[in-house]
mmCIF file of C-alpha atoms in Angstrom:
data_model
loop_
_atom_site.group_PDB
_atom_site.id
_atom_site.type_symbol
_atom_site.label_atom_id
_atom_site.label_comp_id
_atom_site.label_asym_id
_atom_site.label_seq_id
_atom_site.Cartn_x
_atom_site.Cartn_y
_atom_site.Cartn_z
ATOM 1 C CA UNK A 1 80.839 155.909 257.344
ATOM 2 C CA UNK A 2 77.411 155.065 256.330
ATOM 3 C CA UNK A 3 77.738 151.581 256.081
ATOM 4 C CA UNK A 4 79.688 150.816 259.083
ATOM 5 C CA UNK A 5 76.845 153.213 260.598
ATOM 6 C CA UNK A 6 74.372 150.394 259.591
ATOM 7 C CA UNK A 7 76.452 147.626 261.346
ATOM 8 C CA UNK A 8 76.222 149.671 264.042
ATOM 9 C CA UNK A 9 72.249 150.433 263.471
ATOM 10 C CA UNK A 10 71.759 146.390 263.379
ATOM 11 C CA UNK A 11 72.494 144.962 266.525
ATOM 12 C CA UNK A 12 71.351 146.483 270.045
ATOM 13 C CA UNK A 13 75.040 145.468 271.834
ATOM 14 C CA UNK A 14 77.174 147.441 268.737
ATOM 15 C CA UNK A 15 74.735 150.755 269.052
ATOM 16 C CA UNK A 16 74.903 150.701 273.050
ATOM 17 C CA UNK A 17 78.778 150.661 272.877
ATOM 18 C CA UNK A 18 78.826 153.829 269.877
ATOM 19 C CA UNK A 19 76.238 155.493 271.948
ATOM 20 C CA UNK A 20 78.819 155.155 274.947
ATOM 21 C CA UNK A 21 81.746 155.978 272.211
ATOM 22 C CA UNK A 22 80.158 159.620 271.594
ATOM 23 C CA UNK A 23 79.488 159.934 274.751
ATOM 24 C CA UNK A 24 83.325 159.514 275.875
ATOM 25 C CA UNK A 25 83.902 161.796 272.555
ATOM 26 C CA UNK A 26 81.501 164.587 273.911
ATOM 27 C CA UNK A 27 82.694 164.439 277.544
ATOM 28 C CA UNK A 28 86.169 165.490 276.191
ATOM 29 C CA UNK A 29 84.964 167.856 274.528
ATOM 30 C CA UNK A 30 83.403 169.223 277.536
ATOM 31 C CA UNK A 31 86.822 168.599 279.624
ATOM 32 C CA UNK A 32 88.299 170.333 277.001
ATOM 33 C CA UNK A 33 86.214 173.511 277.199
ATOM 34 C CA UNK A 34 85.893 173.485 281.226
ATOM 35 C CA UNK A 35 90.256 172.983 281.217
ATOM 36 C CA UNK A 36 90.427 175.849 278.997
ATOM 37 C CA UNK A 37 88.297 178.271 280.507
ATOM 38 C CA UNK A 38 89.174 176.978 284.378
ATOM 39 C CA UNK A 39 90.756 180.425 285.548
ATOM 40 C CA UNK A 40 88.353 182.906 283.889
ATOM 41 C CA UNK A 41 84.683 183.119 283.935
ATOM 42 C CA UNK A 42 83.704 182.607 280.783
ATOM 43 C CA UNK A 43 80.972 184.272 278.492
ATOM 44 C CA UNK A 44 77.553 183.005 278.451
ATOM 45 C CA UNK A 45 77.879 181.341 274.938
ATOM 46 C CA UNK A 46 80.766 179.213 276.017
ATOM 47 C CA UNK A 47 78.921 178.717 279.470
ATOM 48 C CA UNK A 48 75.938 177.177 277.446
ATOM 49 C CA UNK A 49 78.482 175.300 274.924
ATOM 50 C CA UNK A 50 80.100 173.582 278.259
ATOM 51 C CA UNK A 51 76.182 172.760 279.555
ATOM 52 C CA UNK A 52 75.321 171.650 275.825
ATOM 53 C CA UNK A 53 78.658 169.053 275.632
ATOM 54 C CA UNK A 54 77.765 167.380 279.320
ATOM 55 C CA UNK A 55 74.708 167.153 278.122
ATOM 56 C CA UNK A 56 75.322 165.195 274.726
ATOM 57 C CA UNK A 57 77.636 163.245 276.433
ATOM 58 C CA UNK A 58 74.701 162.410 279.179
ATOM 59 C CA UNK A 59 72.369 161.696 276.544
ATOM 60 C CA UNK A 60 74.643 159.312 274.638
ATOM 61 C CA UNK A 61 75.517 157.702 277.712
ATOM 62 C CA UNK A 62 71.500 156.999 279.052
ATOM 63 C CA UNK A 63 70.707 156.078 275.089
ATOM 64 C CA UNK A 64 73.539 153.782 275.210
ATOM 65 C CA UNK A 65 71.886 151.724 279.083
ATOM 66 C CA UNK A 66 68.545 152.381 277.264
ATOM 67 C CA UNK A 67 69.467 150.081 273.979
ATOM 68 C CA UNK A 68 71.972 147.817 276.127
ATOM 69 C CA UNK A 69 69.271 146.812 278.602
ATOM 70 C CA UNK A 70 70.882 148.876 281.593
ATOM 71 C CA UNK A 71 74.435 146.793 281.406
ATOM 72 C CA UNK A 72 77.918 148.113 280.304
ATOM 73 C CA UNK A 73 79.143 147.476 277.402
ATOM 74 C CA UNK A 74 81.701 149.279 277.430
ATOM 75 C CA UNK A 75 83.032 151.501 273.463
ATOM 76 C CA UNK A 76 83.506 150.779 269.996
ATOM 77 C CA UNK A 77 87.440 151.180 269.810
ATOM 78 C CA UNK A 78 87.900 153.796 272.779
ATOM 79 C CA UNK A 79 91.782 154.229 272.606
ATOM 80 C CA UNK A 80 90.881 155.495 268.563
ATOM 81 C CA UNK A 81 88.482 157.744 269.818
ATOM 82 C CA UNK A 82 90.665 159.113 272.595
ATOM 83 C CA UNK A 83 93.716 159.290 270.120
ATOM 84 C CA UNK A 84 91.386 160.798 267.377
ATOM 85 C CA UNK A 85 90.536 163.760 269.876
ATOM 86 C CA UNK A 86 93.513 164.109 271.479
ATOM 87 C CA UNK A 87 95.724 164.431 268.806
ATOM 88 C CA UNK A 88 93.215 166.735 266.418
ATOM 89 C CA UNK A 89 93.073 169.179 269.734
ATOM 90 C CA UNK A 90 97.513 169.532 269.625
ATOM 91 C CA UNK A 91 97.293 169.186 265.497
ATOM 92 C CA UNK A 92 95.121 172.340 264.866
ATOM 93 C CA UNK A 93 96.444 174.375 268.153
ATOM 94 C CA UNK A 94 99.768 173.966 266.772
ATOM 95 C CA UNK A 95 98.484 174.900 263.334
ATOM 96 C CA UNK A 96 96.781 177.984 264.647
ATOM 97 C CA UNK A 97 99.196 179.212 267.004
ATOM 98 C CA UNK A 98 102.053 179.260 264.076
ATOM 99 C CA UNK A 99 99.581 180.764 262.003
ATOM 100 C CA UNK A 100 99.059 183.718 264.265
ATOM 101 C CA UNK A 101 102.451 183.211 265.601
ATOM 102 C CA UNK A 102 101.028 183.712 269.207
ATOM 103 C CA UNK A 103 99.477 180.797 271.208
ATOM 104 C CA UNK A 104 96.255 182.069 273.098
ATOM 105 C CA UNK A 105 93.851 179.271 274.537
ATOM 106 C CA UNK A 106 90.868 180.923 273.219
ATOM 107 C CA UNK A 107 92.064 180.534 269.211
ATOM 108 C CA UNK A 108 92.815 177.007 270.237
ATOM 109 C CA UNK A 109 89.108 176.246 271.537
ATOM 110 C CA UNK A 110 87.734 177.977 268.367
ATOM 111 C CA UNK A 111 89.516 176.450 265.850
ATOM 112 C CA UNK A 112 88.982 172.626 267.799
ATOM 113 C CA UNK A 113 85.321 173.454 268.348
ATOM 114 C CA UNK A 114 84.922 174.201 264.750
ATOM 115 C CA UNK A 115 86.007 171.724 263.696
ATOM 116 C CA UNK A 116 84.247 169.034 266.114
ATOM 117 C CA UNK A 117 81.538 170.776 264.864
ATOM 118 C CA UNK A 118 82.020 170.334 261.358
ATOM 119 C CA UNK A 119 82.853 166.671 261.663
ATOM 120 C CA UNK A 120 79.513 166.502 264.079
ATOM 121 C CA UNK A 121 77.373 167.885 261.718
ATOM 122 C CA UNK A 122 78.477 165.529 258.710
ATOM 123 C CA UNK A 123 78.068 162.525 261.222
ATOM 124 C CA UNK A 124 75.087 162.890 263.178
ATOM 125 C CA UNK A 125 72.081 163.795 260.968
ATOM 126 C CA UNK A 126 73.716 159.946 258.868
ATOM 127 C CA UNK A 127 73.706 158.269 262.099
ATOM 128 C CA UNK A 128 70.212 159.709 262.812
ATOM 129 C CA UNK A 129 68.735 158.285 259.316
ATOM 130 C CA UNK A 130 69.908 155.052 259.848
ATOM 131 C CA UNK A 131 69.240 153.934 263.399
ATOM 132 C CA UNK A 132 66.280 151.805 264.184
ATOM 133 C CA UNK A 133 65.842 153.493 267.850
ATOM 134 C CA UNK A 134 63.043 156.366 267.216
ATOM 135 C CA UNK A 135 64.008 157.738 270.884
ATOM 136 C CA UNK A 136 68.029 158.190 269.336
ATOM 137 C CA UNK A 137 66.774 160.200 266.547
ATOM 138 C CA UNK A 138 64.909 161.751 268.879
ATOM 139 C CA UNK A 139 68.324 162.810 270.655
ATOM 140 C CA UNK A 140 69.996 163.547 267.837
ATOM 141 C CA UNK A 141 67.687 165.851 266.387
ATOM 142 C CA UNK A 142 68.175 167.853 269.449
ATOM 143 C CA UNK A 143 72.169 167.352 269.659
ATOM 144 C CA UNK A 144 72.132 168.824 266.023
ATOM 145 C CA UNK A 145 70.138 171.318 266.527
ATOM 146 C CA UNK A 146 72.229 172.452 269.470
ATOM 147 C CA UNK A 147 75.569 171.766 267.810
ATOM 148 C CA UNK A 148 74.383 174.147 264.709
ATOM 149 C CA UNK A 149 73.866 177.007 266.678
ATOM 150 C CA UNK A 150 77.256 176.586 268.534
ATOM 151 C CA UNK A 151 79.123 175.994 264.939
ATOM 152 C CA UNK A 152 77.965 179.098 263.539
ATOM 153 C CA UNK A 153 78.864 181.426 266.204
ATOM 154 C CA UNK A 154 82.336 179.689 266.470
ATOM 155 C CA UNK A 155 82.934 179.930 262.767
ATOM 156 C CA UNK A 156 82.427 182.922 262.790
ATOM 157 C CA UNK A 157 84.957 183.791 265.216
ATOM 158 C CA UNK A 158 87.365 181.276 263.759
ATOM 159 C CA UNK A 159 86.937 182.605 260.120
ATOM 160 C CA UNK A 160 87.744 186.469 261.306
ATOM 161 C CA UNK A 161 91.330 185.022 262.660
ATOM 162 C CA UNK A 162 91.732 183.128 259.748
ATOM 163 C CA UNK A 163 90.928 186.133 257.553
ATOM 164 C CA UNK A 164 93.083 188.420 259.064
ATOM 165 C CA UNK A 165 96.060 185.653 258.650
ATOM 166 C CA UNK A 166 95.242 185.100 255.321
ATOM 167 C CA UNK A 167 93.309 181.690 255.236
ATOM 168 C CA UNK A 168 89.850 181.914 253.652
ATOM 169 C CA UNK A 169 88.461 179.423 254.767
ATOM 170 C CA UNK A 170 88.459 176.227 256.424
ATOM 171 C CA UNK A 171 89.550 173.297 253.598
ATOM 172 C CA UNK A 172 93.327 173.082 255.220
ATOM 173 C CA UNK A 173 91.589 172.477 258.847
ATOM 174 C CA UNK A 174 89.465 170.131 257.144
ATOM 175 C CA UNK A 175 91.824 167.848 255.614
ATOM 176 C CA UNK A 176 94.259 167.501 258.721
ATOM 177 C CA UNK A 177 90.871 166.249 260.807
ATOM 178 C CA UNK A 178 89.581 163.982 257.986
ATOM 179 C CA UNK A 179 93.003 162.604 257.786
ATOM 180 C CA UNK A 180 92.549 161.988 261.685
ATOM 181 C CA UNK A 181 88.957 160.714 261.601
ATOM 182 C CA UNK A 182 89.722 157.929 258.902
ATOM 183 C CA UNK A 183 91.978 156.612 260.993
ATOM 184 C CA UNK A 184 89.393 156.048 263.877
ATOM 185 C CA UNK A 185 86.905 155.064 260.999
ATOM 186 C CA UNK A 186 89.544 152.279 260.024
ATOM 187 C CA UNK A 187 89.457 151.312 263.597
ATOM 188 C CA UNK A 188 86.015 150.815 263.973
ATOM 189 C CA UNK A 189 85.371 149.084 260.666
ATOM 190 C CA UNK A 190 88.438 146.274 261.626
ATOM 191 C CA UNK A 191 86.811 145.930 264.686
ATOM 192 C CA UNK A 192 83.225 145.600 263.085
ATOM 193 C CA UNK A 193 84.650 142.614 261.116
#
């Protein structure tokens, strides 16, 4: 991902249109957490995870005007992106639910959100060494920061179902979203060429 992070990184029109790529990407994930949680008041940590996604997705959307010059540039492969989410989300709900052999909404935004996270948190602080824009890294520093505290609290929870269903850790849930992400990593890099 590095390299195709510096294509990115080296022209203004290709960074606005990632920037508004993880935007999209966070605002799902926010969708995702508000749809899950619509008929119960959730807990203050997954109140300030839902604040913490908008957010990200804000900020990736105002970076992405800021380097564009205020137009629209629209995504870097969106459908991918969409897909990529979309299909990790029913791919490791499915996974969990047969693993506990109950479905329960909350296990399902754990085990996504962990995930995210993980894949977040191998992404962003590469993304944030390469780009050129001192008022990204800027963002991201504060996006990673945010997303670290979120990941540990959720892996936490995620690990003690896991435990208790005999899964140590979380190398299977890793390779099923890797497996996912290189296919929107392929996407981007075709349309990079």
């Amino acid at each position: 991902m590095k390299e195709i992070l510096e294509k990115i990184a080296a022209k203004p029109s290709l960074e606005a249109r990632w920037l508004n790529t993880l935007s999209l990407l966070e605002y799902i994930g926010a969708r995702k957490i508000g749809k899950t949680f619509s008929k119960v008041h959730p807990s203050i940590e997954v109140l300030e995870h839902h604040a913490d996604e908008t957010r990200h997705a804000f900020a990736f959307k105002r970076l992405s005007a800021i380097v564009s010059g205020g137009e629209d540039l629209g995504y870097l492969c969106p459908d991918e992106a969409i897909d990529y989410f979309q299909t990790l989300d029913k791919t490791l709900s499915d996974w969990i639910t047969k693993l506990t052999s109950h479905s329960d909404s909350n296990q399902n935004y754990l085990i996504v959100t962990a995930v995210i996270e993980r894949r977040a948190m191998k992404l962003y602080p590469v993304y944030r060494r390469i780009t050129r824009n001192g008022f990204i890294r800027d963002e991201l520093k504060r996006v990673v920061e945010e997303e670290a505290s979120h990941r540990r609290l959720i892996e936490e929870g995620c690990l003690k179902i896991m435990n208790r269903n005999d899964v140590p850790d979380f190398e299977e849930c890793d390779r099923m979203e890797e497996e996912l992400f290189s296919k929107f990593q392929a996407a981007v890099e075709k349309a990079l060429a």
